GROMACS .gro file of C-alpha atoms in nm:
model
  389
    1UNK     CA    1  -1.456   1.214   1.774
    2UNK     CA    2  -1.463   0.875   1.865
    3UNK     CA    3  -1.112   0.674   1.793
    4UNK     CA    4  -1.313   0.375   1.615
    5UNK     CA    5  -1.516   0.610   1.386
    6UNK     CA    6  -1.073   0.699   1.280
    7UNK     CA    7  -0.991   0.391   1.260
    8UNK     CA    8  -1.291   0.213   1.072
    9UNK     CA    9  -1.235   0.518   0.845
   10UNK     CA   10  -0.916   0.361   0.804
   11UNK     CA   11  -1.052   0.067   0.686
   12UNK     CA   12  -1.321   0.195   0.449
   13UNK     CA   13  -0.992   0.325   0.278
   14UNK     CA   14  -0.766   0.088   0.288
   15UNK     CA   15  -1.018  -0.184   0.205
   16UNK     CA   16  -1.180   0.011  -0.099
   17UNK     CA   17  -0.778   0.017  -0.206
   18UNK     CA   18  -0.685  -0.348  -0.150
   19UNK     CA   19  -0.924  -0.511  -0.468
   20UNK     CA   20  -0.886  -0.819  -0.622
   21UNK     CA   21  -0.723  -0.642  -0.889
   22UNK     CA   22  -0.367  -0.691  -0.634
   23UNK     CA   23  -0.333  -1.025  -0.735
   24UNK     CA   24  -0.269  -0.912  -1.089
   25UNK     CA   25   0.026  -0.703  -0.958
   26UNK     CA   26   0.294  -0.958  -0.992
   27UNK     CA   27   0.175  -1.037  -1.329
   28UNK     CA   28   0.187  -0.667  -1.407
   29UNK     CA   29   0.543  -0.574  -1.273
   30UNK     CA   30   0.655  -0.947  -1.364
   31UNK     CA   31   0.894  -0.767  -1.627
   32UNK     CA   32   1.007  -0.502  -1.420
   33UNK     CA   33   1.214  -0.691  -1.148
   34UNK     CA   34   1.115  -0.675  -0.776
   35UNK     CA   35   1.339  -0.366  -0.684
   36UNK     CA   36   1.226  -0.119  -1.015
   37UNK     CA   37   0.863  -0.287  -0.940
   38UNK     CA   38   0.866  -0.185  -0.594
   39UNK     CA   39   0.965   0.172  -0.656
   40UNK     CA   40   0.694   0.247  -0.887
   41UNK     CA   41   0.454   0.127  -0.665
   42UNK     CA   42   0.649   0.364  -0.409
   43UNK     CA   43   0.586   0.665  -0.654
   44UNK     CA   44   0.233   0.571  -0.716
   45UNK     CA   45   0.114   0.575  -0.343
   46UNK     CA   46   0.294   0.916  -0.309
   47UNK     CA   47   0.124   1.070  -0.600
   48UNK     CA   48  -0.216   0.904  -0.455
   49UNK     CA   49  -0.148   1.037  -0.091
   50UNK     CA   50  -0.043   1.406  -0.180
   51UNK     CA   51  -0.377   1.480  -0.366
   52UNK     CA   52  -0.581   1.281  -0.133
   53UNK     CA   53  -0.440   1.516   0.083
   54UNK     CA   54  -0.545   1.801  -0.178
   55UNK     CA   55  -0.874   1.640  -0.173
   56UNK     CA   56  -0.891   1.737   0.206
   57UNK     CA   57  -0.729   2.057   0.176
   58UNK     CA   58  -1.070   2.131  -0.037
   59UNK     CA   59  -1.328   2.024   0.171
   60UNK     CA   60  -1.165   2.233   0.477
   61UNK     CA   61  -1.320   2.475   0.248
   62UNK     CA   62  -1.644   2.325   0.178
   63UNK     CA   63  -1.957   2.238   0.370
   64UNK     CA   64  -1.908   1.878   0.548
   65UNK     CA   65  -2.105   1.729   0.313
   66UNK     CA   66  -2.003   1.820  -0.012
   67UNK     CA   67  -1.950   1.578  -0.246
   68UNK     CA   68  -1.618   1.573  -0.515
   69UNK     CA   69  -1.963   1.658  -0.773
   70UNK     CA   70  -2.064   2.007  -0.556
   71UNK     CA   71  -1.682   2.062  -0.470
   72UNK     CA   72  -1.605   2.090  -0.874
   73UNK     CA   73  -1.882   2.297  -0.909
   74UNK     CA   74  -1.805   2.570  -0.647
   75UNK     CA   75  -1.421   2.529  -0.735
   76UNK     CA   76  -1.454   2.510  -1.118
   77UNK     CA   77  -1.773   2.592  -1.240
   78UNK     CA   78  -2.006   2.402  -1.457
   79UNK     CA   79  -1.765   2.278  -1.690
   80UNK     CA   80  -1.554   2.139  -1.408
   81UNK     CA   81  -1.856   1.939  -1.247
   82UNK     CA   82  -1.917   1.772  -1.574
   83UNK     CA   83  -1.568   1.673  -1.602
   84UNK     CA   84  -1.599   1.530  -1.263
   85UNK     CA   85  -1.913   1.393  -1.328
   86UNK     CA   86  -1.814   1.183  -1.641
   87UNK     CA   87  -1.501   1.077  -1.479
   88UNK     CA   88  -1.708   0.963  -1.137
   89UNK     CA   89  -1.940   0.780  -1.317
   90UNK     CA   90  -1.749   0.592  -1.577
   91UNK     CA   91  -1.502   0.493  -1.348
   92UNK     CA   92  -1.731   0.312  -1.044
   93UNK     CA   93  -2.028   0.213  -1.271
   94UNK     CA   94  -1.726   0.036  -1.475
   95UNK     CA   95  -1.577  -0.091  -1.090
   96UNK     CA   96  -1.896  -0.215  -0.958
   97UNK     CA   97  -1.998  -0.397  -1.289
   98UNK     CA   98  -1.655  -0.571  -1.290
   99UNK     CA   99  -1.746  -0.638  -0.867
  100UNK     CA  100  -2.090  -0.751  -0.927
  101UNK     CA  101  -1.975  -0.977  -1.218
  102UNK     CA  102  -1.700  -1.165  -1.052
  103UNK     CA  103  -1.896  -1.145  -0.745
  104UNK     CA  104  -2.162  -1.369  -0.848
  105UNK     CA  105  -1.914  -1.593  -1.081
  106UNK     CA  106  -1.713  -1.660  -0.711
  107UNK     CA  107  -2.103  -1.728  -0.557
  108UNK     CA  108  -2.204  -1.961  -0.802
  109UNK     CA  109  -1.891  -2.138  -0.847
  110UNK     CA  110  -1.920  -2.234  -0.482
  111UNK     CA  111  -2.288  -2.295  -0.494
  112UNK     CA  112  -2.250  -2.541  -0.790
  113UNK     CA  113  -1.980  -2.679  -0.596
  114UNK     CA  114  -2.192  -2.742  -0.311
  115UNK     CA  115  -2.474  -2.850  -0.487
  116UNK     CA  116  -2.298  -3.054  -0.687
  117UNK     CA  117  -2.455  -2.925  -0.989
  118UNK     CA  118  -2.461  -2.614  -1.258
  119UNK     CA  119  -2.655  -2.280  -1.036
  120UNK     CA  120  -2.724  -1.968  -1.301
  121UNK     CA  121  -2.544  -1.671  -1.167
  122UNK     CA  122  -2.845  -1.432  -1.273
  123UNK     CA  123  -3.032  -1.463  -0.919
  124UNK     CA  124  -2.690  -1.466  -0.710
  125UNK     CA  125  -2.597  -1.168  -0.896
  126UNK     CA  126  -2.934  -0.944  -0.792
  127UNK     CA  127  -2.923  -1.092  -0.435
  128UNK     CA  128  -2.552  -0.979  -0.347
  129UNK     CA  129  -2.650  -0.669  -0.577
  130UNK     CA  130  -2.924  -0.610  -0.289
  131UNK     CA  131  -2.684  -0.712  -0.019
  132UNK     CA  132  -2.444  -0.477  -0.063
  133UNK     CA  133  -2.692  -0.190  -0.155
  134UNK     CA  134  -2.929  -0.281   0.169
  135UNK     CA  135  -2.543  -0.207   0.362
  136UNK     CA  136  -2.481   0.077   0.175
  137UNK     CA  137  -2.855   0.257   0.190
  138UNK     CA  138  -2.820   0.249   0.557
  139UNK     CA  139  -2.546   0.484   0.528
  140UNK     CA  140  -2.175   0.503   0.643
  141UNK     CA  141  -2.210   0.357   0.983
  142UNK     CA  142  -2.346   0.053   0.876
  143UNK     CA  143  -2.053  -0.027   0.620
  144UNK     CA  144  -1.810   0.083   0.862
  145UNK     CA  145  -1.879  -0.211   1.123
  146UNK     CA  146  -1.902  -0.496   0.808
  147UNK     CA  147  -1.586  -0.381   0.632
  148UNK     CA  148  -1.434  -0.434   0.978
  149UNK     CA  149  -1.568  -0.793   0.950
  150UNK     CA  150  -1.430  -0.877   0.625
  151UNK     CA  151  -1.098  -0.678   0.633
  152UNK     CA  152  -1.045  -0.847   0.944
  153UNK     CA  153  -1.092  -1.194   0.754
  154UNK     CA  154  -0.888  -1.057   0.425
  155UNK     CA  155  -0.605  -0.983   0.664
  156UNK     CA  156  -0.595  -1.318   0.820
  157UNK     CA  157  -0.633  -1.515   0.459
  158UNK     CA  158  -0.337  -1.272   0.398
  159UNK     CA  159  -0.089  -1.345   0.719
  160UNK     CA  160  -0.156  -1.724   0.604
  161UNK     CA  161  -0.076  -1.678   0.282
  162UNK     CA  162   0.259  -1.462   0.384
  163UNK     CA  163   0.288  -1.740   0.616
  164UNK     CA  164   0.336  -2.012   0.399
  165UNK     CA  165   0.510  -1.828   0.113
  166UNK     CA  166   0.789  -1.568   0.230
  167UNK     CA  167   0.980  -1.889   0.358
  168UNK     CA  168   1.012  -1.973  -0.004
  169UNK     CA  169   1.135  -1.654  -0.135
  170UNK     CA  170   1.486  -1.672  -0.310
  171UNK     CA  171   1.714  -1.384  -0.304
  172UNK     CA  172   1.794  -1.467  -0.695
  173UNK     CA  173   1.499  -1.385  -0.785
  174UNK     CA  174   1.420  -1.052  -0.620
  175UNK     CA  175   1.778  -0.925  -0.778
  176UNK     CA  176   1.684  -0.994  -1.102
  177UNK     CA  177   1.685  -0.665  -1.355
  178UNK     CA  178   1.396  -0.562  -1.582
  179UNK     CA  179   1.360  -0.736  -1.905
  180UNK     CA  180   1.351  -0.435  -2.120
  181UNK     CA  181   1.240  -0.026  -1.985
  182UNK     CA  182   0.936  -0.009  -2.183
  183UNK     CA  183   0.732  -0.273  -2.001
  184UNK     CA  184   0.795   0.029  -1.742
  185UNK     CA  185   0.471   0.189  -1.989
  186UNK     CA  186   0.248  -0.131  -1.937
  187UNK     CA  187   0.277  -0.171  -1.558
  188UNK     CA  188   0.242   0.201  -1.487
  189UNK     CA  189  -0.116   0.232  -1.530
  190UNK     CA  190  -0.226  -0.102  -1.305
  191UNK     CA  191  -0.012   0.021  -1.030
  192UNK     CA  192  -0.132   0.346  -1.024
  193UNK     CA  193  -0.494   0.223  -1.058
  194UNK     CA  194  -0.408  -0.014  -0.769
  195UNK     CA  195  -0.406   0.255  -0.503
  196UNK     CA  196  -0.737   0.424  -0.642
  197UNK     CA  197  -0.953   0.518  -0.291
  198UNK     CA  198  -1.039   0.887  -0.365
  199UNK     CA  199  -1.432   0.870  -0.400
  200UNK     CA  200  -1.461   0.711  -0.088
  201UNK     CA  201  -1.290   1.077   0.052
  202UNK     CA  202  -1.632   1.256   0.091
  203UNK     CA  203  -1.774   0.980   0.265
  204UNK     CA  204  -1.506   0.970   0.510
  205UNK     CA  205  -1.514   1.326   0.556
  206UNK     CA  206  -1.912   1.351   0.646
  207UNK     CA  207  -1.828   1.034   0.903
  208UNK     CA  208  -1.543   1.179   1.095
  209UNK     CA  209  -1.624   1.593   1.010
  210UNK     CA  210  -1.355   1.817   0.900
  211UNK     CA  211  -1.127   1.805   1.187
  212UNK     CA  212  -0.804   1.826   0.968
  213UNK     CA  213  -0.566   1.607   1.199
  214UNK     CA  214  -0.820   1.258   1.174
  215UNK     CA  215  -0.825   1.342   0.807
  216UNK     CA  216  -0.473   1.330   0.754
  217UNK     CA  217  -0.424   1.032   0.976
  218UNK     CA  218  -0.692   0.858   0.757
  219UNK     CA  219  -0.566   0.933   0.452
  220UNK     CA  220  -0.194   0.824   0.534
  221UNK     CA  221  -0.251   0.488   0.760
  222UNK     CA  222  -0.531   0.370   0.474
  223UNK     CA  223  -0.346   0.421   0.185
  224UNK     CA  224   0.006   0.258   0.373
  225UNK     CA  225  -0.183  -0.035   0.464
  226UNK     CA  226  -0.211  -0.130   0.061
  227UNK     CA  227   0.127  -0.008   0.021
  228UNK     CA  228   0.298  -0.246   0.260
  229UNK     CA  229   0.098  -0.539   0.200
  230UNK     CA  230   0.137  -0.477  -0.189
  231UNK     CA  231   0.496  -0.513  -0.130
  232UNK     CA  232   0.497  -0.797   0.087
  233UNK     CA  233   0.271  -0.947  -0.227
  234UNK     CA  234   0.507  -0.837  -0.448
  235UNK     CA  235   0.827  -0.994  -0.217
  236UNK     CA  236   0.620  -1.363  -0.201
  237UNK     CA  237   0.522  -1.403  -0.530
  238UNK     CA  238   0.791  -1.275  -0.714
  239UNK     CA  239   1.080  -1.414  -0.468
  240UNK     CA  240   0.872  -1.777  -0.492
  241UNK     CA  241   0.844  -1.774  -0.882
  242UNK     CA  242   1.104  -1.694  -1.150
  243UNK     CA  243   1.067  -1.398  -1.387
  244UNK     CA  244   1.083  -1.683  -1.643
  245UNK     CA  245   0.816  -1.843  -1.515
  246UNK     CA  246   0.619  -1.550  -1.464
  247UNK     CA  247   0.675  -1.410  -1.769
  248UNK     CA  248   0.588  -1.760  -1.965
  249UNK     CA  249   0.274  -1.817  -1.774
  250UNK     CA  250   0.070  -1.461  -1.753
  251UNK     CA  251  -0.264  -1.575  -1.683
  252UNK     CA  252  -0.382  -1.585  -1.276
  253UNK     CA  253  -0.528  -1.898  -1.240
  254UNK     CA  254  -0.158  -2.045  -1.400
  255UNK     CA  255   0.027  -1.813  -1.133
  256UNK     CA  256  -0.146  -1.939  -0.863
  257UNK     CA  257  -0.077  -2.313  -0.915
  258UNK     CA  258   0.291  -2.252  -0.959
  259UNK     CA  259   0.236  -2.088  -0.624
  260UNK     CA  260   0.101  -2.378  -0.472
  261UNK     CA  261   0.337  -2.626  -0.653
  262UNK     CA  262   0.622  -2.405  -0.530
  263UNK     CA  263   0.503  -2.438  -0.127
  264UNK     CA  264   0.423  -2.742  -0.150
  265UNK     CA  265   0.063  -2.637   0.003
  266UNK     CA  266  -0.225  -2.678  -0.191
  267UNK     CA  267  -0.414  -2.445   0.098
  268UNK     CA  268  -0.287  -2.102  -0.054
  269UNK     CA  269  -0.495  -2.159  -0.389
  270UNK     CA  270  -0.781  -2.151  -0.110
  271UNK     CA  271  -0.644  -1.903   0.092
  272UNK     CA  272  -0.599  -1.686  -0.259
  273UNK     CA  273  -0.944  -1.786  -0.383
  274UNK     CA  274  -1.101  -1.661   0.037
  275UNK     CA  275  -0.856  -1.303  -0.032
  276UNK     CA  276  -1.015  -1.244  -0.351
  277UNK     CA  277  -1.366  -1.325  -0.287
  278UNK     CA  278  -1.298  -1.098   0.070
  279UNK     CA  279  -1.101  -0.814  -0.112
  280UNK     CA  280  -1.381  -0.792  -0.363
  281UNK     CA  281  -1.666  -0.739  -0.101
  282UNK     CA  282  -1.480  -0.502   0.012
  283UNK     CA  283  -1.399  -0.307  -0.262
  284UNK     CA  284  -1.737  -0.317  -0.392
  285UNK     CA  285  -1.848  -0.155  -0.001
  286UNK     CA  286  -1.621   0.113  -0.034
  287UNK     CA  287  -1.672   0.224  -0.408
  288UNK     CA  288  -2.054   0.213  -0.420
  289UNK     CA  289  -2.052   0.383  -0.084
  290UNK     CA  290  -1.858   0.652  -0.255
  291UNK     CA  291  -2.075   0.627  -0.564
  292UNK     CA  292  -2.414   0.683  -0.336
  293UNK     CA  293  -2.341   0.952  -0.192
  294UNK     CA  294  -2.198   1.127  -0.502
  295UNK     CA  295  -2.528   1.062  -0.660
  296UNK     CA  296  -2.718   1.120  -0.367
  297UNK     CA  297  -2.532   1.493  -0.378
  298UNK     CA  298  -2.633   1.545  -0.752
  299UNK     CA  299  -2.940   1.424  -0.799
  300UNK     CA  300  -3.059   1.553  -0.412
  301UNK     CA  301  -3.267   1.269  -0.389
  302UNK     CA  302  -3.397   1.025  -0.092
  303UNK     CA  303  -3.211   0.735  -0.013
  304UNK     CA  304  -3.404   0.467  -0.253
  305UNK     CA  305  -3.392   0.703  -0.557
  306UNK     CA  306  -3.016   0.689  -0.486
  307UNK     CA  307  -2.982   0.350  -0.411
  308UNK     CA  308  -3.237   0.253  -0.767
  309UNK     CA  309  -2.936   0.495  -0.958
  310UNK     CA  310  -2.678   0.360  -0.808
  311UNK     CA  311  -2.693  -0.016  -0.836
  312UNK     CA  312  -2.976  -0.051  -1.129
  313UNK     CA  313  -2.741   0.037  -1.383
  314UNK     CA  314  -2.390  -0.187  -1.304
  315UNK     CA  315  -2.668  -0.489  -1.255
  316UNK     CA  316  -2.783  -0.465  -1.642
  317UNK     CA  317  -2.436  -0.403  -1.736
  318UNK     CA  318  -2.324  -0.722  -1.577
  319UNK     CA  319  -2.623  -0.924  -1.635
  320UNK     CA  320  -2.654  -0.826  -2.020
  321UNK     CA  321  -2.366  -0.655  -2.118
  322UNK     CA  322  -2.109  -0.782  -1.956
  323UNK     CA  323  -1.843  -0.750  -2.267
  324UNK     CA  324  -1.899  -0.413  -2.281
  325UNK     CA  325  -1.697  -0.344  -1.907
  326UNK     CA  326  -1.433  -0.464  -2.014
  327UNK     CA  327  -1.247  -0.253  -2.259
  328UNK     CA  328  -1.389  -0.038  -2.018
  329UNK     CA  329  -1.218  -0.197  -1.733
  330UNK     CA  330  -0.888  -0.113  -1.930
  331UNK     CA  331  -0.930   0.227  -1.951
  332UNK     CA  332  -1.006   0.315  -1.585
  333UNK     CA  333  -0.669   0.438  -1.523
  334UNK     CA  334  -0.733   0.757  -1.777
  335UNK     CA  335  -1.060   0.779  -1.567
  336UNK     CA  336  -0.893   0.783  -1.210
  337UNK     CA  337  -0.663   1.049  -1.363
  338UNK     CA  338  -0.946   1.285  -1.435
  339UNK     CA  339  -1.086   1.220  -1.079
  340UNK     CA  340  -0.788   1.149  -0.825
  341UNK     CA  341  -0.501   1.379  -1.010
  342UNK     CA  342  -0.655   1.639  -1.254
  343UNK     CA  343  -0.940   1.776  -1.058
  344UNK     CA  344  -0.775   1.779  -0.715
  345UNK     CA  345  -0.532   1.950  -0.892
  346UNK     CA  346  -0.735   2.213  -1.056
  347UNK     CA  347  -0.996   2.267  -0.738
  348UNK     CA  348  -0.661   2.351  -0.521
  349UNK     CA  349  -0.511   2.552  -0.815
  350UNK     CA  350  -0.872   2.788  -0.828
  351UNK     CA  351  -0.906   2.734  -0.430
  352UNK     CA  352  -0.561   2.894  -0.341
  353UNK     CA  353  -0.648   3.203  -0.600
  354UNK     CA  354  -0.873   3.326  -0.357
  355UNK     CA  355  -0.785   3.596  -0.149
  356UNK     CA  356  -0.894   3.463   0.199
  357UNK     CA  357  -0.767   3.091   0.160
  358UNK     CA  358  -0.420   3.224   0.320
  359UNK     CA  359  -0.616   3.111   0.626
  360UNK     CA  360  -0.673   2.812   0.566
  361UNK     CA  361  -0.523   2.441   0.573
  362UNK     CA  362  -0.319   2.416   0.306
  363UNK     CA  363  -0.091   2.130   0.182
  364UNK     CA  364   0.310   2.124   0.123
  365UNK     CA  365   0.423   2.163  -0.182
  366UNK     CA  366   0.298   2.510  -0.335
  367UNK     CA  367   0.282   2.554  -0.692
  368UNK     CA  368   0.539   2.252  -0.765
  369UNK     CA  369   0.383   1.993  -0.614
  370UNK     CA  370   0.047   2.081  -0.822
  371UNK     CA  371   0.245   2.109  -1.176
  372UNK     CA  372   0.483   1.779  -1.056
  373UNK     CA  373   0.131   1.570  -0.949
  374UNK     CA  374  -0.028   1.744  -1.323
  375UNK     CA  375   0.279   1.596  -1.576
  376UNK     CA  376   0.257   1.220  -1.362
  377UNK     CA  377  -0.141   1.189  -1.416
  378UNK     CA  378  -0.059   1.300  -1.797
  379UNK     CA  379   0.268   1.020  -1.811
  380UNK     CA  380  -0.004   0.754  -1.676
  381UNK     CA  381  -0.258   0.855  -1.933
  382UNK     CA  382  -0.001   0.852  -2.206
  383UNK     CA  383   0.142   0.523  -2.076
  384UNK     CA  384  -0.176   0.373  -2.077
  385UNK     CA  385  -0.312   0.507  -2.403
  386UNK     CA  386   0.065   0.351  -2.587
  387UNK     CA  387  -0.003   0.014  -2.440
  388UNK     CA  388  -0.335  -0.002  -2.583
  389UNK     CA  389  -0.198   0.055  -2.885
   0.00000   0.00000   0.00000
């Protein structure tokens, strides 16, 4: 196996993890103080990792090219492939709507800027649409070597940004204490959401094989690339603004002009606006990759069938409907549950039943870690489903 094939692997992961969705992370955990904020996030990536890990535990067992759809069915039956089929579904057609959306809104913004008059974002949205599924029909390979491309650009947006705004960082405001515990319930569910990567598993796993070693190295160095720079995030933005201030001003586009004011440098609004527009690219690679292939799996059709079921339907969403995504949107934690806790969870549970599985990879923890990973995925649900309230 070559050693780029591991470490654009690497990549896919970490770059499907880091969305645009991190800059709402300071807003989320602005109640929480930096040191109980930074633990969660701690706990979250753990819980993420271990059944990740489960996930390739699982397809040790499997043919290289199962998908999480084929793995429910031999590990759980039809009911279980359902399950994993409504949770798969509902959870990237909702992320690539969302992607696709604010994907064209950044395009046109800059367009009309250029132009120096109002573009419609209908066209932009069906030519990145076709952009990103052209990349993605081509298979694996092909979004491998642009993710490189762009992660390599978000990182460097990123370094500036840390750059400019860790100087700035008071030690007053990284002490300070959480307002109240129940804002605890309200962040839970964005942080845990934040490290979502787990349909992009099977992808990775029919790119590199099922040589157990590159797996785990994937799986741990992409999903600690999010957690470190989440935490730098987290140290910047929160050591450069008050809780006060981030508490009285919630919305983004506020947060980021206190940033600037704070610096003194009007360049990290721009270098924020060139992360987000980068991080979303990205995301949108690594989820609809994931998405493909799942559908490709189910539906064993050719490449433009699953391209056609892939993208058609998060393209009318966001052209037509693009209200409906976003209760949607809010609910994708209960989603990711389902499909990066629950049915890892319950695959490994049935997997390790079976008499000859004594043979084969399994990962630390035994019966505790399963039960331990069950109650947090039902704590995130419930935390979610109270802050709706």
């Amino acid at each position: 196996m070559k050693p780029t094939s591991q470490f654009g692997s690497i990549l896919i992961i970490a770059g499907t993890t880091i969305g645009a969705g991190m800059l709402a992370l300071p807003l989320a955990a602005a109640g929480l103080g930096f040191g109980l904020a930074i633990g969660l996030m701690l706990l979250m990536w753990a819980l993420m990792a271990y059944t990740a890990l489960l996930m390739v535990e699982l397809h040790h067992a499997a043919p290289r090219h199962a998908s999480l759809h084929s793995l429910a069915h031999h590990f759980l039956g039809q009911s279980g492939q359902w399950l994993a089929t409504f949770a798969m579904l509902f959870l990237f057609y909702a992320l690539c709507s969302a992607y696709i959306a604010g994907g064209a809104e950044q395009l046109t913004g800059r367009l009309s800027s250029l132009l120096e008059k109002s573009t419609s974002s209908t066209p932009i949205a069906v030519l990145f649409t076709l952009l990103i599924a052209s990349l993605v029909a081509l298979g694996t390979r092909s979004v491998d070597l642009v993710n490189r491309s762009l992660f390599a650009l978000k990182i460097i947006a990123l370094v500036l940004i840390f750059y400019l705004l860790l100087p700035e960082v008071k030690l007053t405001n990284l002490t300070t204490t959480p307002l109240t515990q129940g804002l605890v319930i309200s962040a839970l569910p964005i942080i845990f959401t934040s490290f979502g990567f787990h349909g992009s598993i099977p992808s990775v796993v029919r790119y590199l094989g099922k040589d157990i070693a590159a797996l785990k190295r994937v799986i741990l160095a992409g999903s600690a690339i999010p957690l470190l720079i989440y935490c730098l995030w987290l140290m910047a933005s929160q050591g450069t603004l008050a809780q006060s201030s981030l508490m009285a001003h919630p919305g983004l586009s506020a947060m980021l002009s206190q940033l600037a004011a704070e610096a003194s440098q009007p360049i990290i609004g721009q270098s924020i606006n060139v992360f987000a527009e980068l991080a979303l690219a990205t995301s949108f690679l690594g989820v609809s990759l994931g998405l493909f292939d799942f559908i490709q799996d189910m539906l064993k059709s050719n490449r433009l069938i699953a391209s056609l079921a892939t993208f058609a339907p998060p393209l009318a969403f966001a052209l037509f409907f693009p209200q409906g995504f976003i209760l949607a949107l809010g609910y994708a934690a209960i989603a990711l549950v389902i499909l990066a806790v629950y049915l890892p969870v319950a695959m490994v549970n049935a997997k390790r039943r079976q008499s000859h599985s004594n043979s084969q990879y399994q990962v630390a923890g035994g019966k505790l870690g399963l039960v331990v990973a069950f109650i947090a995925g039902t704590v995130i649900i419930a935390a979610q489903l109270v802050s709706s309230v």
